[in-house]
Amino acid sequence: MPHANIDVRPINPTIGAVIEGLDLTREMDEGTYADVRQALLDHLVIVIPEQHITPAQQLTFARRFGEVEPPHPVFGRVPEQPEVTVIEQDGSADAPYNDIWHTDVTFREKPAMASILHAQVLPVGGGGDTLWSSLQAPYEALSPKIRELIEDMTATHDYYMSFGEMVLAGPGGIEKLAADIIDLPPQTHPVVRTHPETGRKGLFVNRTFTKHINGLGYVERDYLLRMLCEFAEHPNYQMRHTWTKHDLVMWDNRATMHIATSNFISHRKMHRITVLGDQPYH
Ligand code: SIN
């Protein structure tokens, strides 16, 4: 779709586009904002290179899309802008990281509408790419009998699955974990989610936070979840981004999942903001 205010170049027909002609040190006018939002809906992931912005300017950009989420319960934050999460790893093999496929914060009742990641420090010697997978394309590629089977199913998403051990081993240990579990109880979301803006359907399960599919026996619920995750992880539905410092990438968290590779040996640091979403529905 042509855009009047920006240049949008698709990365492949399934997912991803690069946007040129934006300078986020300045506020976007209405026409440009509308084009960026449309590009996000059309391509699910937008890469906006060369953005020399501060955390405050990243927040200004995020707030055009809606209210931003409160600070992340586990990750570090920028002290002056606590809504800006710091995702950081020193390159050591045992540091916890996001190298399992996930959709951000699906353990919340209303998972984020979008996430916005800005590259601060990139590993010397390369590595640390991020991959995104569409969740709509694999849903459409499932055979009709499987689509029919999962159509009305729900799944349980749980904060504890991914963060439990990490929080227990960290500052505050069991007290913090107990408080987090009370604040963030397991949530039920549809397995097939209807996109609230485009109406397109997609899968809404991921390996990091989806605990099981509801209403099935132990073996069935685990195998069906694994089958859906594995199906959606096929490279056919993906794009991969090799970061350059100051790249900003925004993704539609309602229709994608992502994974950060941990194949690097020095410092990597990103600033992430998540924009509040709505309650997923089928
Ligand atoms: C994330 O998982 O939200 C961040 C991905 C990355 O650091 O590349």
Short mmCIF file of C-alpha atoms and ligand atoms in Angstrom, two decimals:
data_model
loop_
_atom_site.label_atom_id
_atom_site.label_comp_id
_atom_site.label_asym_id
_atom_site.label_seq_id
_atom_site.Cartn_x
_atom_site.Cartn_y
_atom_site.Cartn_z
CA MET A 1 0.00 0.00 0.00
CA PRO A 2 1.58 3.41 -0.99
CA HIS A 3 2.13 5.93 1.80
CA ALA A 4 2.13 9.67 1.25
CA ASN A 5 4.46 10.65 4.08
CA ILE A 6 7.00 7.84 4.43
CA ASP A 7 8.75 5.22 2.33
CA VAL A 8 7.72 1.66 3.31
CA ARG A 9 9.77 -1.22 1.84
CA PRO A 10 8.48 -4.73 2.64
CA ILE A 11 11.11 -7.23 3.86
CA ASN A 12 9.08 -10.17 2.56
CA PRO A 13 5.38 -10.56 1.68
CA THR A 14 4.55 -12.24 5.01
CA ILE A 15 6.15 -10.09 7.69
CA GLY A 16 8.26 -6.99 8.13
CA ALA A 17 8.97 -3.66 6.44
CA VAL A 18 11.66 -0.99 6.62
CA ILE A 19 10.45 2.59 6.94
CA GLU A 20 12.63 5.42 5.62
CA GLY A 21 12.00 9.14 5.90
CA LEU A 22 11.24 9.36 9.62
CA ASP A 23 13.06 11.43 12.20
CA LEU A 24 11.69 10.61 15.65
CA THR A 25 13.63 13.41 17.34
CA ARG A 26 10.67 15.47 16.05
CA GLU A 27 7.01 14.80 16.77
CA MET A 28 5.13 13.07 13.96
CA ASP A 29 2.31 14.97 12.28
CA GLU A 30 -1.10 13.26 12.01
CA GLY A 31 -0.59 12.08 8.41
CA THR A 32 2.77 10.51 9.16
CA TYR A 33 1.44 8.85 12.32
CA ALA A 34 -1.49 7.38 10.34
CA ASP A 35 0.94 6.00 7.73
CA VAL A 36 3.20 4.43 10.37
CA ARG A 37 0.23 2.83 12.11
CA GLN A 38 -1.05 1.47 8.78
CA ALA A 39 2.42 0.09 7.98
CA LEU A 40 2.41 -1.70 11.35
CA LEU A 41 -0.99 -3.25 10.64
CA ASP A 42 0.04 -4.27 7.12
CA HIS A 43 3.50 -5.68 7.92
CA LEU A 44 3.34 -6.48 11.69
CA VAL A 45 6.98 -5.47 12.24
CA ILE A 46 8.46 -2.13 11.18
CA VAL A 47 12.17 -1.36 11.22
CA ILE A 48 13.01 2.34 11.47
CA PRO A 49 16.78 2.81 11.11
CA GLU A 50 19.01 5.65 12.33
CA GLN A 51 16.90 7.03 15.18
CA HIS A 52 19.17 9.06 17.47
CA ILE A 53 16.55 9.43 20.18
CA THR A 54 16.58 9.66 23.96
CA PRO A 55 14.40 7.40 26.17
CA ALA A 56 12.05 10.39 26.57
CA GLN A 57 11.69 10.68 22.77
CA GLN A 58 11.10 6.93 22.49
CA LEU A 59 8.29 7.41 25.04
CA THR A 60 6.81 10.29 23.05
CA PHE A 61 6.75 8.04 19.96
CA ALA A 62 5.19 5.15 21.92
CA ARG A 63 2.47 7.38 23.40
CA ARG A 64 1.18 8.22 19.91
CA PHE A 65 -0.04 4.62 19.77
CA GLY A 66 -1.71 4.57 23.18
CA GLU A 67 -1.03 4.50 26.86
CA VAL A 68 2.24 2.78 27.73
CA GLU A 69 2.47 -0.16 30.13
CA PRO A 70 3.65 0.22 33.72
CA PRO A 71 7.27 -0.81 34.42
CA HIS A 72 8.08 -4.46 33.72
CA PRO A 73 7.84 -6.66 36.85
CA VAL A 74 11.25 -8.29 36.36
CA PHE A 75 13.57 -6.48 33.94
CA GLY A 76 15.60 -3.35 34.78
CA ARG A 77 14.38 0.13 33.86
CA VAL A 78 15.73 3.54 32.87
CA PRO A 79 15.70 5.43 36.22
CA GLU A 80 14.24 8.70 34.85
CA GLN A 81 11.71 6.89 32.62
CA PRO A 82 10.70 3.68 34.43
CA GLU A 83 8.31 2.72 31.60
CA VAL A 84 11.41 2.18 29.48
CA THR A 85 12.59 -1.36 30.19
CA VAL A 86 16.28 -2.17 29.89
CA ILE A 87 16.93 -5.53 28.27
CA GLU A 88 20.57 -6.22 28.81
CA GLN A 89 22.96 -9.14 28.71
CA ASP A 90 26.71 -9.25 29.26
CA GLY A 91 27.29 -12.14 26.85
CA SER A 92 27.95 -14.83 29.46
CA ALA A 93 26.29 -18.12 28.63
CA ASP A 94 24.22 -18.46 31.80
CA ALA A 95 22.70 -14.96 31.82
CA PRO A 96 18.91 -15.20 31.43
CA TYR A 97 17.66 -13.95 28.11
CA ASN A 98 14.82 -13.90 25.66
CA ASP A 99 16.00 -16.76 23.47
CA ILE A 100 12.76 -18.72 23.57
CA TRP A 101 9.90 -17.73 21.27
CA HIS A 102 7.40 -15.47 22.98
CA THR A 103 4.85 -12.71 22.64
CA ASP A 104 5.44 -9.97 25.19
CA VAL A 105 3.60 -10.10 28.53
CA THR A 106 0.84 -12.55 27.53
CA PHE A 107 0.74 -13.33 31.27
CA ARG A 108 -1.19 -10.07 31.66
CA GLU A 109 -4.97 -9.88 31.35
CA LYS A 110 -4.46 -7.33 28.59
CA PRO A 111 -1.15 -8.16 26.88
CA ALA A 112 0.70 -5.35 25.12
CA MET A 113 -0.65 -4.03 21.83
CA ALA A 114 2.85 -3.27 20.55
CA SER A 115 6.49 -3.29 21.63
CA ILE A 116 9.13 -0.77 20.60
CA LEU A 117 12.79 -1.73 20.86
CA HIS A 118 15.69 0.72 20.44
CA ALA A 119 19.26 -0.57 20.05
CA GLN A 120 21.68 0.96 22.58
CA VAL A 121 24.73 -1.30 22.72
CA LEU A 122 25.43 -4.10 20.28
CA PRO A 123 27.76 -7.03 20.89
CA VAL A 124 31.31 -6.72 19.61
CA GLY A 125 31.90 -9.49 17.09
CA GLY A 126 28.27 -9.73 15.99
CA GLY A 127 25.32 -11.90 16.97
CA GLY A 128 22.23 -10.95 18.94
CA ASP A 129 19.84 -10.77 15.97
CA THR A 130 16.10 -10.82 16.66
CA LEU A 131 13.60 -12.92 14.70
CA TRP A 132 9.86 -12.35 14.47
CA SER A 133 7.20 -14.76 13.27
CA SER A 134 3.74 -13.85 12.07
CA LEU A 135 1.03 -15.67 14.03
CA GLN A 136 -1.59 -14.93 11.37
CA ALA A 137 0.12 -16.61 8.41
CA PRO A 138 0.59 -19.96 10.21
CA TYR A 139 -3.03 -19.89 11.42
CA GLU A 140 -4.15 -19.44 7.81
CA ALA A 141 -1.83 -22.27 6.71
CA LEU A 142 -3.22 -24.82 9.18
CA SER A 143 -5.42 -27.46 7.61
CA PRO A 144 -9.16 -26.68 7.97
CA LYS A 145 -9.72 -29.63 10.35
CA ILE A 146 -7.13 -28.33 12.83
CA ARG A 147 -8.46 -24.76 12.51
CA GLU A 148 -11.92 -26.10 13.33
CA LEU A 149 -10.57 -28.07 16.32
CA ILE A 150 -8.83 -25.09 17.95
CA GLU A 151 -11.34 -22.40 16.96
CA ASP A 152 -13.04 -22.04 20.36
CA MET A 153 -10.22 -23.24 22.58
CA THR A 154 -8.57 -21.21 25.33
CA ALA A 155 -5.14 -21.48 26.92
CA THR A 156 -3.60 -20.57 30.27
CA HIS A 157 -0.73 -18.07 30.25
CA ASP A 158 1.47 -17.84 33.35
CA TYR A 159 4.12 -15.34 34.47
CA TYR A 160 5.65 -17.98 36.74
CA MET A 161 6.58 -20.26 33.83
CA SER A 162 9.27 -17.97 32.56
CA PHE A 163 10.14 -15.71 35.47
CA GLY A 164 9.53 -17.90 38.54
CA GLU A 165 13.04 -19.31 38.98
CA MET A 166 14.73 -16.05 37.96
CA VAL A 167 12.77 -14.00 40.51
CA LEU A 168 13.28 -16.58 43.25
CA ALA A 169 17.06 -16.42 42.75
CA GLY A 170 17.14 -12.61 42.61
CA PRO A 171 16.79 -9.76 45.14
CA GLY A 172 13.76 -10.20 47.40
CA GLY A 173 13.53 -13.89 46.39
CA ILE A 174 10.43 -15.60 47.68
CA GLU A 175 8.76 -12.38 48.94
CA LYS A 176 8.97 -10.75 45.51
CA LEU A 177 7.80 -13.91 43.79
CA ALA A 178 4.81 -14.23 46.15
CA ALA A 179 3.85 -10.57 45.54
CA ASP A 180 4.24 -10.97 41.75
CA ILE A 181 2.09 -14.09 41.69
CA ILE A 182 -0.68 -12.24 43.55
CA ASP A 183 -0.38 -9.26 41.15
CA LEU A 184 -0.10 -11.43 38.05
CA PRO A 185 -2.27 -14.54 38.41
CA PRO A 186 -2.53 -16.98 35.46
CA GLN A 187 -4.70 -15.65 32.60
CA THR A 188 -7.00 -17.34 30.11
CA HIS A 189 -6.70 -16.20 26.49
CA PRO A 190 -8.22 -17.57 23.28
CA VAL A 191 -5.97 -19.89 21.25
CA VAL A 192 -7.20 -18.11 18.11
CA ARG A 193 -7.19 -14.33 18.44
CA THR A 194 -9.08 -11.91 16.23
CA HIS A 195 -7.03 -8.79 15.55
CA PRO A 196 -9.07 -5.88 16.96
CA GLU A 197 -8.11 -3.48 14.13
CA THR A 198 -7.89 -5.68 11.01
CA GLY A 199 -10.23 -8.53 11.96
CA ARG A 200 -7.61 -11.03 10.73
CA LYS A 201 -7.30 -14.17 12.85
CA GLY A 202 -4.09 -15.58 14.24
CA LEU A 203 -2.74 -18.06 16.73
CA PHE A 204 -2.17 -16.68 20.23
CA VAL A 205 0.09 -19.18 22.00
CA ASN A 206 3.82 -19.12 22.69
CA ARG A 207 6.42 -21.36 24.36
CA THR A 208 7.45 -18.91 27.07
CA PHE A 209 4.20 -18.01 28.78
CA THR A 210 1.51 -20.42 27.53
CA LYS A 211 1.28 -23.15 30.12
CA HIS A 212 -1.33 -25.40 28.55
CA ILE A 213 -4.42 -25.55 26.42
CA ASN A 214 -7.54 -25.69 28.57
CA GLY A 215 -10.15 -28.43 28.61
CA LEU A 216 -7.91 -31.28 27.43
CA GLY A 217 -6.10 -34.15 29.17
CA TYR A 218 -2.41 -33.76 30.16
CA VAL A 219 -0.95 -35.48 27.10
CA GLU A 220 -3.32 -33.88 24.62
CA ARG A 221 -2.94 -30.35 25.96
CA ASP A 222 0.87 -30.51 25.90
CA TYR A 223 1.13 -32.08 22.45
CA LEU A 224 -1.41 -29.75 20.87
CA LEU A 225 0.36 -26.70 22.31
CA ARG A 226 3.72 -27.96 21.09
CA MET A 227 2.35 -28.71 17.66
CA LEU A 228 0.88 -25.20 17.30
CA CYS A 229 4.10 -23.55 18.54
CA GLU A 230 6.27 -25.66 16.24
CA PHE A 231 3.98 -24.98 13.30
CA ALA A 232 4.18 -21.21 13.90
CA GLU A 233 7.98 -21.31 14.24
CA HIS A 234 8.56 -22.39 10.64
CA PRO A 235 10.94 -20.01 8.79
CA ASN A 236 8.22 -19.47 6.16
CA TYR A 237 6.52 -17.01 8.50
CA GLN A 238 9.59 -15.15 9.74
CA MET A 239 11.88 -12.19 9.31
CA ARG A 240 15.28 -11.72 10.94
CA HIS A 241 16.87 -8.42 11.89
CA THR A 242 20.61 -7.87 12.31
CA TRP A 243 20.81 -4.75 14.44
CA THR A 244 22.69 -1.53 13.78
CA LYS A 245 23.03 0.90 16.69
CA HIS A 246 20.09 3.39 16.82
CA ASP A 247 17.71 1.06 14.94
CA LEU A 248 14.18 1.22 16.30
CA VAL A 249 11.88 -1.73 15.68
CA MET A 250 8.18 -1.79 16.52
CA TRP A 251 6.02 -4.89 16.33
CA ASP A 252 2.34 -5.69 16.60
CA ASN A 253 2.35 -7.87 19.69
CA ARG A 254 -1.22 -9.03 18.94
CA ALA A 255 -0.15 -10.91 15.83
CA THR A 256 3.52 -11.88 16.22
CA MET A 257 6.00 -13.65 18.43
CA HIS A 258 9.74 -13.13 18.57
CA ILE A 259 13.03 -14.54 19.79
CA ALA A 260 16.38 -12.87 20.50
CA THR A 261 19.41 -14.97 19.66
CA SER A 262 21.99 -15.44 22.43
CA ASN A 263 24.92 -16.18 20.10
CA PHE A 264 27.18 -13.33 21.25
CA ILE A 265 29.94 -12.86 23.76
CA SER A 266 29.86 -9.23 24.87
CA HIS A 267 27.49 -6.55 26.09
CA ARG A 268 24.09 -6.10 24.34
CA LYS A 269 21.57 -3.55 25.56
CA MET A 270 18.13 -2.55 24.30
CA HIS A 271 15.46 -0.12 25.50
CA ARG A 272 11.93 -1.49 25.21
CA ILE A 273 8.56 0.18 25.69
CA THR A 274 5.31 -1.75 25.52
CA VAL A 275 2.03 -0.06 24.60
CA LEU A 276 -1.09 -1.17 26.50
CA GLY A 277 -3.33 -3.59 24.66
CA ASP A 278 -6.88 -4.81 24.93
CA GLN A 279 -8.30 -8.09 26.22
CA PRO A 280 -7.73 -10.73 23.52
CA TYR A 281 -10.93 -12.16 22.04
CA HIS A 282 -11.68 -14.79 19.47
C1 SIN B 1 12.15 -8.88 23.68
O1 SIN B 1 12.14 -10.11 23.83
O2 SIN B 1 11.16 -8.20 23.89
C2 SIN B 1 13.42 -8.21 23.22
C3 SIN B 1 14.03 -8.85 22.06
C4 SIN B 1 15.46 -8.48 21.85
O3 SIN B 1 16.15 -8.12 22.81
O4 SIN B 1 15.93 -8.56 20.72
#
